[in-house]
PDB file of C-alpha atoms in Angstrom:
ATOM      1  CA  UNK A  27       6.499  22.119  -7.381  1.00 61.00           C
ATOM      2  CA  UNK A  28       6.366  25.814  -8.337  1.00 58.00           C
ATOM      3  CA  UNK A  29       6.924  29.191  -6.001  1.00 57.00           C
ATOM      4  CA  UNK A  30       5.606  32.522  -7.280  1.00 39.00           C
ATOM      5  CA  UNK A  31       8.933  34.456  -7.176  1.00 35.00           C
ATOM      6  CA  UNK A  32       7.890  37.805  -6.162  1.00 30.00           C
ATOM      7  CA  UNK A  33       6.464  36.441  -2.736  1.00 34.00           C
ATOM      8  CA  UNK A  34       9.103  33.922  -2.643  1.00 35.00           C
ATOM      9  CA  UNK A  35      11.651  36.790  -2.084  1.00 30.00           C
ATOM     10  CA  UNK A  36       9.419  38.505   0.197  1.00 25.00           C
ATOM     11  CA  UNK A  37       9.687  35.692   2.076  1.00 34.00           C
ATOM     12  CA  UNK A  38      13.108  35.462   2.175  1.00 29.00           C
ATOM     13  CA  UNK A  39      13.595  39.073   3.047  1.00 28.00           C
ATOM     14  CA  UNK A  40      11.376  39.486   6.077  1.00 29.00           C
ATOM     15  CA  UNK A  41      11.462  35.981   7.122  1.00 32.00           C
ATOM     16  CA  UNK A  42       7.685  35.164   7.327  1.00 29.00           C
ATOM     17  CA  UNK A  43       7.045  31.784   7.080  1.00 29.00           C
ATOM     18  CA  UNK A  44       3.703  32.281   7.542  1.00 28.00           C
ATOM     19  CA  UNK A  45       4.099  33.277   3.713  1.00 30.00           C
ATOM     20  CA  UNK A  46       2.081  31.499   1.511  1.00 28.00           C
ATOM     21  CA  UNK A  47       4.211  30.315  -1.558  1.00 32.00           C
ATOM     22  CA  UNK A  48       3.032  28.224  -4.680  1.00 33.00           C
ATOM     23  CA  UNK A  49       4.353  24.276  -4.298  1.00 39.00           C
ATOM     24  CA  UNK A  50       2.956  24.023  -7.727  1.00 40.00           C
ATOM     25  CA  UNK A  51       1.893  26.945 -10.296  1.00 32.00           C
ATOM     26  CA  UNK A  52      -1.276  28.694  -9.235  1.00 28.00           C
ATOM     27  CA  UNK A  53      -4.441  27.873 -11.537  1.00 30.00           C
ATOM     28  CA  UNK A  54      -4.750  29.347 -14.651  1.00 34.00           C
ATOM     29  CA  UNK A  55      -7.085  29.170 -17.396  1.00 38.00           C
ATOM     30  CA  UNK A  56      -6.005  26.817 -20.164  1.00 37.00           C
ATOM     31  CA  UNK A  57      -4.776  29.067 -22.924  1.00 40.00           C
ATOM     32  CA  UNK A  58      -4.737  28.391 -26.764  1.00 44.00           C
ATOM     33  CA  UNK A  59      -1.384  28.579 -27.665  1.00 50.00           C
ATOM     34  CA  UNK A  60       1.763  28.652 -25.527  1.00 59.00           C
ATOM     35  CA  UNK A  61       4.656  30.645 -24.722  1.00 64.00           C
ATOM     36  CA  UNK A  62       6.978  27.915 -24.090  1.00 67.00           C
ATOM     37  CA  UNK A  63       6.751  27.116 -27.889  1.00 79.00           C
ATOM     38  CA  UNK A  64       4.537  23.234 -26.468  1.00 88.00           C
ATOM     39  CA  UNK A  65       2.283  22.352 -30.159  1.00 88.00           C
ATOM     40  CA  UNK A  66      -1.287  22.520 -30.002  1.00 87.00           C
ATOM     41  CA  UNK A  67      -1.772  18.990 -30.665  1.00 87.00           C
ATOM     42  CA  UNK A  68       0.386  18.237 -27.830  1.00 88.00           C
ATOM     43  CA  UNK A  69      -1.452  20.587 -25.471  1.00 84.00           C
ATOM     44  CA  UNK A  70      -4.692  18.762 -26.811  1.00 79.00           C
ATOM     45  CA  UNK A  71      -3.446  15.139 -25.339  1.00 83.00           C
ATOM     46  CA  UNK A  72      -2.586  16.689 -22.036  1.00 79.00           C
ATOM     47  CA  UNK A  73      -6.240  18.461 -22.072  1.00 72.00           C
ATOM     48  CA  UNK A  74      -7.336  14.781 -22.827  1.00 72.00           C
ATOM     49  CA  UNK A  75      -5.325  12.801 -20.121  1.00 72.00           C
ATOM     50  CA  UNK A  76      -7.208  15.495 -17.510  1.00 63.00           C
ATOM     51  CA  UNK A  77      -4.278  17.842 -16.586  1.00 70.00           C
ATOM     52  CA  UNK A  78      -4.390  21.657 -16.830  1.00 66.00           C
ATOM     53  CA  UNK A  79      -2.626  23.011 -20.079  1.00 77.00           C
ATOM     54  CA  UNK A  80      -1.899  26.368 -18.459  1.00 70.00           C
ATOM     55  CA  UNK A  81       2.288  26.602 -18.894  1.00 72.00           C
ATOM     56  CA  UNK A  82       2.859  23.823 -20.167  1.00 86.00           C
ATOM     57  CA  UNK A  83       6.940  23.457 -20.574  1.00 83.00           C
ATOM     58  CA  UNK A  84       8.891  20.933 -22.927  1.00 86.00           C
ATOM     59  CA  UNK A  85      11.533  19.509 -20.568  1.00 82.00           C
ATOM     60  CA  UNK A  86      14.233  16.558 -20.627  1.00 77.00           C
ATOM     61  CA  UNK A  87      12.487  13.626 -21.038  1.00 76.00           C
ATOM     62  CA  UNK A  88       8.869  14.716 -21.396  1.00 84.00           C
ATOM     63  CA  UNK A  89       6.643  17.229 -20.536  1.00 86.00           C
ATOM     64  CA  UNK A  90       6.196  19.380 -16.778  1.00 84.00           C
ATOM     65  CA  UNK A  91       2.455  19.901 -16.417  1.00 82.00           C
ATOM     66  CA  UNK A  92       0.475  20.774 -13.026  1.00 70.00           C
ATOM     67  CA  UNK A  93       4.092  22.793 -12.374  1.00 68.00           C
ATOM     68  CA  UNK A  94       5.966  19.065 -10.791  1.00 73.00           C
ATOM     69  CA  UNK A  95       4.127  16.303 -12.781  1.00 78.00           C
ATOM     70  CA  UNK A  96       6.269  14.959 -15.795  1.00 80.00           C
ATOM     71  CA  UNK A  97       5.021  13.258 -18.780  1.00 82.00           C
ATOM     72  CA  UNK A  98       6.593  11.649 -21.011  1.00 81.00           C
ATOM     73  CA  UNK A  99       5.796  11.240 -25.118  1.00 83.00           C
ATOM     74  CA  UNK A 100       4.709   7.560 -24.053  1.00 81.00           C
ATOM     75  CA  UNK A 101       2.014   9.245 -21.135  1.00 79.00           C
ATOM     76  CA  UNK A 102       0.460  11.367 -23.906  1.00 81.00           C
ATOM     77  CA  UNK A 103      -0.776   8.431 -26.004  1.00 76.00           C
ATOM     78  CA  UNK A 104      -2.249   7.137 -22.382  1.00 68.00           C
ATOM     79  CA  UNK A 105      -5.837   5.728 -22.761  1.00 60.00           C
ATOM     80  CA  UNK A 106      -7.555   7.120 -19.954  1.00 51.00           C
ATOM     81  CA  UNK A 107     -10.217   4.328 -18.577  1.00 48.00           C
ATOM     82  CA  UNK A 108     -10.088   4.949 -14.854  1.00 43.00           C
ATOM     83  CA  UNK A 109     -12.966   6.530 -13.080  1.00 40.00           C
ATOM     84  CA  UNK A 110     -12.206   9.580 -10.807  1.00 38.00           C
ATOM     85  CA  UNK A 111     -13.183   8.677  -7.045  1.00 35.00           C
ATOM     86  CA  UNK A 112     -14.125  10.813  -4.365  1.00 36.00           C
ATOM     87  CA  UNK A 113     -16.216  12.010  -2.076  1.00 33.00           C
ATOM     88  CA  UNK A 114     -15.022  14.480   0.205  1.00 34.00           C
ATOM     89  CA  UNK A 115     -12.064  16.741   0.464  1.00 42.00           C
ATOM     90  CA  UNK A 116      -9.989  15.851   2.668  1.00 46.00           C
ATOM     91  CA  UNK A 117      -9.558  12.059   1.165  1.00 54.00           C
ATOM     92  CA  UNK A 118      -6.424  10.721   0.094  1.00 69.00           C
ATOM     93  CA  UNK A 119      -6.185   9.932  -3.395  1.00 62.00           C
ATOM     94  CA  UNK A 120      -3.444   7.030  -5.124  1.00 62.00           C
ATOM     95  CA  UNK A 121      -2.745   6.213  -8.586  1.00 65.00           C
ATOM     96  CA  UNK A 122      -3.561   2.895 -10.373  1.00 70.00           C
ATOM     97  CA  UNK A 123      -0.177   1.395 -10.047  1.00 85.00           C
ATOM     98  CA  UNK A 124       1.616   1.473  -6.676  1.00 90.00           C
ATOM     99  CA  UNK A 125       4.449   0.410  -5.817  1.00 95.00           C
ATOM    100  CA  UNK A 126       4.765  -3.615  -5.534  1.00 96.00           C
ATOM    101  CA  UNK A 127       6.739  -6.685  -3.380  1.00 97.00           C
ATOM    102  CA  UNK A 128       6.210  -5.411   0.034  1.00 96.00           C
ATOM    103  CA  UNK A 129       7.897  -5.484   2.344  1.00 97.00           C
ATOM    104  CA  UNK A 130      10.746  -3.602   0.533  1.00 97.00           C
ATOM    105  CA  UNK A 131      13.325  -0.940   0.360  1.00 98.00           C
ATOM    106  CA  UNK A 132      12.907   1.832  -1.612  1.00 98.00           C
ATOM    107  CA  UNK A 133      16.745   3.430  -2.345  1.00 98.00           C
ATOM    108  CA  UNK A 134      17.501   6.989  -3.060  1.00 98.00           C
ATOM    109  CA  UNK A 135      20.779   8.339  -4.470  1.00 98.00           C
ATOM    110  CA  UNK A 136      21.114  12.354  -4.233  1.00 98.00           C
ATOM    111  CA  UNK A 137      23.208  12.984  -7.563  1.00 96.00           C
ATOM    112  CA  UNK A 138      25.806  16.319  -7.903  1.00 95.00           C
ATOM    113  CA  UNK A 139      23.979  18.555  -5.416  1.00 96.00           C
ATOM    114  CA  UNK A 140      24.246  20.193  -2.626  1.00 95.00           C
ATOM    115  CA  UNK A 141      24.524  19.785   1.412  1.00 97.00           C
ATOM    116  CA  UNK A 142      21.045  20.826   1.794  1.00 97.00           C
ATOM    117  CA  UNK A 143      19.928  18.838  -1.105  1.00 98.00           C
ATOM    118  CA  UNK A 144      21.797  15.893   0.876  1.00 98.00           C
ATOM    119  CA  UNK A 145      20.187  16.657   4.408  1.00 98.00           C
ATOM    120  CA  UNK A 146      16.803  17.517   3.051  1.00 98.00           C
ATOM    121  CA  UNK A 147      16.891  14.014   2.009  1.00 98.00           C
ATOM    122  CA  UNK A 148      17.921  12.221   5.081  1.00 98.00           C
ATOM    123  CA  UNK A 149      15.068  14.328   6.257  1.00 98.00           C
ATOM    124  CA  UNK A 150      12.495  13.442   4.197  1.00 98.00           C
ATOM    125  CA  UNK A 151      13.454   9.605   4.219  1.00 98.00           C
ATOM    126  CA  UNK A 152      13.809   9.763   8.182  1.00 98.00           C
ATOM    127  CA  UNK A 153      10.073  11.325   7.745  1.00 98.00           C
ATOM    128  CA  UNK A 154       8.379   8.138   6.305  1.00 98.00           C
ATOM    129  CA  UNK A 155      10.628   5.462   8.065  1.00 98.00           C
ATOM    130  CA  UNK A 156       9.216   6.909  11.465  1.00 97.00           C
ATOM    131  CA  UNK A 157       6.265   5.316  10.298  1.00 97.00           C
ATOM    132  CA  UNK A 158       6.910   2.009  10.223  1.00 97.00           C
ATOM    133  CA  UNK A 159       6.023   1.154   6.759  1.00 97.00           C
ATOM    134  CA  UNK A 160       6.480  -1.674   4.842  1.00 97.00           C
ATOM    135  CA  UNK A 161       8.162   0.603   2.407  1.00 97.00           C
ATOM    136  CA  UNK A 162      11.539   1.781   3.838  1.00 98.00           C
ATOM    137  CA  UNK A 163      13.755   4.335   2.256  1.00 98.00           C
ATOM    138  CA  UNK A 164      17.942   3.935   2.046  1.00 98.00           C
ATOM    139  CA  UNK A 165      19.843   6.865   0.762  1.00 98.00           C
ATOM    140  CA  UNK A 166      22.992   5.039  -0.874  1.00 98.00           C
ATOM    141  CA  UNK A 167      25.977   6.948  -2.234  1.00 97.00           C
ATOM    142  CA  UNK A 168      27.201   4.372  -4.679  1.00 94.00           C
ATOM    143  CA  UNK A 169      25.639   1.496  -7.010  1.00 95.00           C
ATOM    144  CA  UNK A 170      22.213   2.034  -8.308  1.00 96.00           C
ATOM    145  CA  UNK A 171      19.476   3.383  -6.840  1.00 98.00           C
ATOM    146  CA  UNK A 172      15.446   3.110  -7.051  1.00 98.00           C
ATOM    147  CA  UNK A 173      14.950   7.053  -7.254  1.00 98.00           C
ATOM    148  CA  UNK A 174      17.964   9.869  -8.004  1.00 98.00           C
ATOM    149  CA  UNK A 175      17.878  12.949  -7.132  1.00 98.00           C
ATOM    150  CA  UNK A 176      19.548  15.657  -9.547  1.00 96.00           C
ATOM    151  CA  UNK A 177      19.667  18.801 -10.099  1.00 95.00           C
ATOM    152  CA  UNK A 178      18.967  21.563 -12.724  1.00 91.00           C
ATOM    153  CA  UNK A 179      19.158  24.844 -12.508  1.00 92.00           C
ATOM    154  CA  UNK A 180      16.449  26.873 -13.667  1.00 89.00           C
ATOM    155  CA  UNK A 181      15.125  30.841 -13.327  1.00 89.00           C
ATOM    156  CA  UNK A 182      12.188  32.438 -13.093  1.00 81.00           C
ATOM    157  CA  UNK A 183       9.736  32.609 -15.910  1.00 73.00           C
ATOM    158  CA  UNK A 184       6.188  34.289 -16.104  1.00 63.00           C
ATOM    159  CA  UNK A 185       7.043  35.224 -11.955  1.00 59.00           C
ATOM    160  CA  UNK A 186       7.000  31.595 -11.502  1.00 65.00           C
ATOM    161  CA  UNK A 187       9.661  29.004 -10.620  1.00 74.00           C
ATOM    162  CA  UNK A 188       9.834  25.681 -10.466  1.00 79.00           C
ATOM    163  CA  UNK A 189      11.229  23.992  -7.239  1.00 87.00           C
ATOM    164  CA  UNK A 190      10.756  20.181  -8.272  1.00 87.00           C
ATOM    165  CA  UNK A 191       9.224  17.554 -10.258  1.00 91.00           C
ATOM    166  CA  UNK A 192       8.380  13.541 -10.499  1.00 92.00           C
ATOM    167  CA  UNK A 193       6.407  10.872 -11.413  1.00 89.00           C
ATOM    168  CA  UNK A 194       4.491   8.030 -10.755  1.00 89.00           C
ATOM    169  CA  UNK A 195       5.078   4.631 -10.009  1.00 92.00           C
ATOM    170  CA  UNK A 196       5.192   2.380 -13.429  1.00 90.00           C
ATOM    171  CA  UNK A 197       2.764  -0.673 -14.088  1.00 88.00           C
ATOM    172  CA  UNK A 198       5.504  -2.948 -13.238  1.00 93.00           C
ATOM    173  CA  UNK A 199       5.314  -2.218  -9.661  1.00 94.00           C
ATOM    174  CA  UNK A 200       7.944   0.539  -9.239  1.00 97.00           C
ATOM    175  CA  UNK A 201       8.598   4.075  -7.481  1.00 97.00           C
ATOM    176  CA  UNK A 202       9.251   6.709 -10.468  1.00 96.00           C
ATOM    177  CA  UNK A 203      13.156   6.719 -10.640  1.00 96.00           C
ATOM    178  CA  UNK A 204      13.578  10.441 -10.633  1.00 96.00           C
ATOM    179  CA  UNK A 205      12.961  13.442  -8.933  1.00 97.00           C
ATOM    180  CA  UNK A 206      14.583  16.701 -10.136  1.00 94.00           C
ATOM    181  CA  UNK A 207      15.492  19.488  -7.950  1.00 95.00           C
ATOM    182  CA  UNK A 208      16.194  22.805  -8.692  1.00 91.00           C
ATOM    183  CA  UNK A 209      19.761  24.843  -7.992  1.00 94.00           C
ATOM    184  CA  UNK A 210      18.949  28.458  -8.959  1.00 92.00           C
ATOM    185  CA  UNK A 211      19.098  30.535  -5.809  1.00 92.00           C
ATOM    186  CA  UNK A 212      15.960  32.116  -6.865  1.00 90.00           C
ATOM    187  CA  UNK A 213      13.981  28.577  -5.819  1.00 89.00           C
ATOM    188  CA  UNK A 214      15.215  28.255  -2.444  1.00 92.00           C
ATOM    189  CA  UNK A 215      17.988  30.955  -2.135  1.00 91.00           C
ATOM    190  CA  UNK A 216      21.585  31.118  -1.469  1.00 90.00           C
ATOM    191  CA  UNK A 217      21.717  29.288   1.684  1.00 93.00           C
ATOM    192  CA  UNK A 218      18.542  26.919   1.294  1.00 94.00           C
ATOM    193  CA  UNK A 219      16.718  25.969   4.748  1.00 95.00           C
ATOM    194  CA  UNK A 220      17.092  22.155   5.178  1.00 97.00           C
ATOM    195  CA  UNK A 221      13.343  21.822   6.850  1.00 96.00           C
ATOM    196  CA  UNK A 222      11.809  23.427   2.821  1.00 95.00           C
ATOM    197  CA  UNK A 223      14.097  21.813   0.824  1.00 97.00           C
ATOM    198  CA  UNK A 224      12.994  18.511   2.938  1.00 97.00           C
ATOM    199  CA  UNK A 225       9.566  18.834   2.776  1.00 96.00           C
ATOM    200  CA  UNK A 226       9.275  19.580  -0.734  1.00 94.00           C
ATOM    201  CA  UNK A 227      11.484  16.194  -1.459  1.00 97.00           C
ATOM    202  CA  UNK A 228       9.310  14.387   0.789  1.00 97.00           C
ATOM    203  CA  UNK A 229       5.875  15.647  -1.402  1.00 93.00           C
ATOM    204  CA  UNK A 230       8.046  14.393  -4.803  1.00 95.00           C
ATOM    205  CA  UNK A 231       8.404  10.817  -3.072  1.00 97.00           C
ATOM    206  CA  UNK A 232       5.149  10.894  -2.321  1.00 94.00           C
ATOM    207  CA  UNK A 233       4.458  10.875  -5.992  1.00 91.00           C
ATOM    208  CA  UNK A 234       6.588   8.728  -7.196  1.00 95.00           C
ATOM    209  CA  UNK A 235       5.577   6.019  -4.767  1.00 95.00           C
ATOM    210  CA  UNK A 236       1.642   6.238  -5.912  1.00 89.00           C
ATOM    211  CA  UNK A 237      -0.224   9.694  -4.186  1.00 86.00           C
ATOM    212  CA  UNK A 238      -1.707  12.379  -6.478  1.00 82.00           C
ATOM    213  CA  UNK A 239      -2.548  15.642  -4.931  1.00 80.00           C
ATOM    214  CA  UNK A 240      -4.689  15.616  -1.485  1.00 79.00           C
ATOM    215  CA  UNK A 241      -6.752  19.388  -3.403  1.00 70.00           C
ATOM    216  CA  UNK A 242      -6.152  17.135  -6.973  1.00 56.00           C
ATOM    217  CA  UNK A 243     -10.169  17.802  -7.859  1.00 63.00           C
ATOM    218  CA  UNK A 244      -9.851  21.482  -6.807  1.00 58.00           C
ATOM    219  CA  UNK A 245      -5.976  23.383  -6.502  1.00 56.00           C
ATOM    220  CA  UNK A 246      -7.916  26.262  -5.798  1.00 60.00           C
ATOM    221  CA  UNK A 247      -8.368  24.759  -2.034  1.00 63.00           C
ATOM    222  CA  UNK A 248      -4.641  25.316  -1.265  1.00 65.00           C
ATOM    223  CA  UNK A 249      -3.448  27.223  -4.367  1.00 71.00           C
ATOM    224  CA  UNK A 250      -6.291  30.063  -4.819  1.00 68.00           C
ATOM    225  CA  UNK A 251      -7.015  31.418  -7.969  1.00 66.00           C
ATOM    226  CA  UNK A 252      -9.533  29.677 -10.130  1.00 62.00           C
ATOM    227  CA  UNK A 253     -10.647  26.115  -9.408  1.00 61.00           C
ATOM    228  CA  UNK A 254      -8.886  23.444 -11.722  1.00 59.00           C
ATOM    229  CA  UNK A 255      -9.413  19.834 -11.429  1.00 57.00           C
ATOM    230  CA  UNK A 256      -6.488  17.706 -12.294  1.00 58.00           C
ATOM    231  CA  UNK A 257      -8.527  15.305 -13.507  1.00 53.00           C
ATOM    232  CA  UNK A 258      -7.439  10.887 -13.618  1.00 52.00           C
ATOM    233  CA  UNK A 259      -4.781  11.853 -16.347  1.00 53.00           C
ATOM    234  CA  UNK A 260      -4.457   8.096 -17.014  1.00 59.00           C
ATOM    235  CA  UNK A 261      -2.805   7.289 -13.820  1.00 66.00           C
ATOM    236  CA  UNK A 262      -5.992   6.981 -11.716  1.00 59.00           C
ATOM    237  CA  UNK A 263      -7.310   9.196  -8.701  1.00 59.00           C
ATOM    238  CA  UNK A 264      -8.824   6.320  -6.536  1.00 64.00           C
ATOM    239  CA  UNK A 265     -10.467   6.755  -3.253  1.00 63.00           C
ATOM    240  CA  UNK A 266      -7.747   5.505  -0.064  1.00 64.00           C
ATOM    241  CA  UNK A 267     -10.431   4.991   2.233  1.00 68.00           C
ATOM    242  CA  UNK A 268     -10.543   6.025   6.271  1.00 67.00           C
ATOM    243  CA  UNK A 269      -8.994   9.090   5.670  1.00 66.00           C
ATOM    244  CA  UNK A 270     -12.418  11.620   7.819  1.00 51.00           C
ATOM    245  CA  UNK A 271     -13.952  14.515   5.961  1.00 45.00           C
ATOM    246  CA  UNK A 272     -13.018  18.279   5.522  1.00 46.00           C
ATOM    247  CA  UNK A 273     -10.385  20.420   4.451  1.00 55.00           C
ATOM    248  CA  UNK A 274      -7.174  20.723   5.978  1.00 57.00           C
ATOM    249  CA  UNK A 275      -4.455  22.942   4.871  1.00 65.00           C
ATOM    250  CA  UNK A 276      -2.085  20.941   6.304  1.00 83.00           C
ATOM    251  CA  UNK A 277      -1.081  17.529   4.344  1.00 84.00           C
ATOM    252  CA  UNK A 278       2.158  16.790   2.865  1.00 89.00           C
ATOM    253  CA  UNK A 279       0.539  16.544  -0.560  1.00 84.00           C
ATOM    254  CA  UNK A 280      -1.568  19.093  -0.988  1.00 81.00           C
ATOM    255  CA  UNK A 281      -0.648  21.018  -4.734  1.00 76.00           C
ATOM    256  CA  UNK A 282       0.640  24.076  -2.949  1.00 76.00           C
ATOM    257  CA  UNK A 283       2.895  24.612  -0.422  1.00 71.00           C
ATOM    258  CA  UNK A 284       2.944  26.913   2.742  1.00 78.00           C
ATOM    259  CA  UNK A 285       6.734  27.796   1.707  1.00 79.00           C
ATOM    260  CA  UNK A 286       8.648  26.081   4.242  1.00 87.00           C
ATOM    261  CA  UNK A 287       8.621  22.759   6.557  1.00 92.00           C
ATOM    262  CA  UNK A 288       5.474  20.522   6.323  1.00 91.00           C
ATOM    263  CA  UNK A 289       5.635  17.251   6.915  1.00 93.00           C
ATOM    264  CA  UNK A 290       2.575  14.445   7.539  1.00 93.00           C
ATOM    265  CA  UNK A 291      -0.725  15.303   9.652  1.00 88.00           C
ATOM    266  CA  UNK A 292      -2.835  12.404  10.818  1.00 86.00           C
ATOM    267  CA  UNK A 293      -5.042  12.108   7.730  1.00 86.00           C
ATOM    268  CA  UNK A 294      -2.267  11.731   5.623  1.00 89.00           C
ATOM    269  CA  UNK A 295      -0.900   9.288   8.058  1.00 92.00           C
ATOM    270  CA  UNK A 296      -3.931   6.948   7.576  1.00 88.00           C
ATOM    271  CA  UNK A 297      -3.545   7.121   3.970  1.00 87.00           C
ATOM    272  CA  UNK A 298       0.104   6.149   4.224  1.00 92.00           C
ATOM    273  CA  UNK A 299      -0.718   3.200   6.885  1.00 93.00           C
ATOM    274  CA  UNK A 300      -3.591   1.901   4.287  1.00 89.00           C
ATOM    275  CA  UNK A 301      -1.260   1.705   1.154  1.00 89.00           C
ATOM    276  CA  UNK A 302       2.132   0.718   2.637  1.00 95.00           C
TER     277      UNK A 302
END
């Protein structure tokens, strides 16, 4: 996820949360080199897997494309040979693999951060289990866990910032194991609101347990700027069917967020119902 800074602090300063702030990097056109220093040929293997090459960054452990998505050097080799399925915009959209052995539960460890970090997810993980699910969420303090949370901490750069990034669920039938967070006061400020931070860990699980992007064939719908399709990138972008017709700016995944608490509308409900 990704906030443009400038009306990030606006935000913060006049308190509208009627603010419209970037959950993931607004579009961009692809450029032909980049400023984070990312090789050509590896920009060329994220153009292939579908993704957007605009700021591309070199991270731990992979690559963070799309502003929360990370791939790893494994991803880029990734044949794609799934179709890209859709036919209307407000339809939900999963990955190839989800995650497997239902019923089950799904634990969460938050790592070395924060109270808000801590309530936002109890928040997020009361979220789903409202929903009676046949995936429930745990957040342990000890042992193991299915997903960690950690932190880094991160500045602006370019007048973006990143707030958070994850994955998606691996072939063998499991959520992505991490999502990252982000400390620096310029992503959520010196005294973070719980009901943001929340909402923006509840979009990361919903990644890492199998949902791309509800705008994935066109961020422009909640992002603005140019239109940019995410494209399959290897993971799949498969139809979850019952979800009605016509844009909403409200879902829980969409690729940009309003910049503060957004949890599930009904469509996104359905979705969740269908898969789990």
């Amino acid at each position: 996820m990704r906030k443009h800074t400038l009306t990030a602090l606006f935000c913060l300063m006049a308190g509208a949360s009627a603010c419209i702030v970037s959950c993931r990097k607004e579009s961009a056109p692809a450029k032909s080199t980049n400023e984070a220093g990312v090789s050509q040929t590896t920009l060329d293997q994220i153009s292939a897997l579908g993704f957007s090459t605009a700021d591309v960054r070199k991270v731990n452990g992979g690559y963070l494309v799309e502003g929360d998505i990370l791939l790893s050097e494994n991803d880029l080799t990734t044949k794609v040979n799934s179709p890209i399925l859709r036919t209307a915009k407000e339809e939900q959209y999963r990955t190839n693999n989800l995650v497997t052995g239902l019923p089950r539960v799904i634990t969460i460890k938050v790592s070395n951060l924060g109270t808000a970090f801590i309530a936002g997810t109890d928040t997020a993980i009361a979220r789903y289990n409202r929903l009676g699910l046949t995936l429930t969420f745990r957040r342990i303090t000890s042992g193991t866990a299915n997903i960690t949370i950690s932190g880094f901490n991160e500045g602006p750069s370019g007048g973006y910032i990143t707030l958070g990034s994850s994955g998606f669920p691996t072939s063998s039938g499991n959520p992505y194991r991490s999502i990252q967070m982000n400390t620096n006061s310029a992503a959520y400020g010196s005294n973070p609101n719980v009901l943001y931070v929340g909402s923006v860990i509840q979009h990361e699980i919903g990644h890492c347990i199998g949902f791309r992007h509800t705008d994935y064939f066109d961020r422009s719908l909640s992002c603005g700027g140019s239109a940019v399709n995410e494209g399959s990138a290897g993971v799949g972008a498969i139809l979850i069917p019952g979800t009605p017709s016509g844009f909403s700016s409200n879902s829980w995944m969409l690729a940009c967020s309003n910049g503060g608490n957004r949890t599930f509308n009904s469509n996104d409900i359905v979705a969740l119902n269908y898969l789990y």
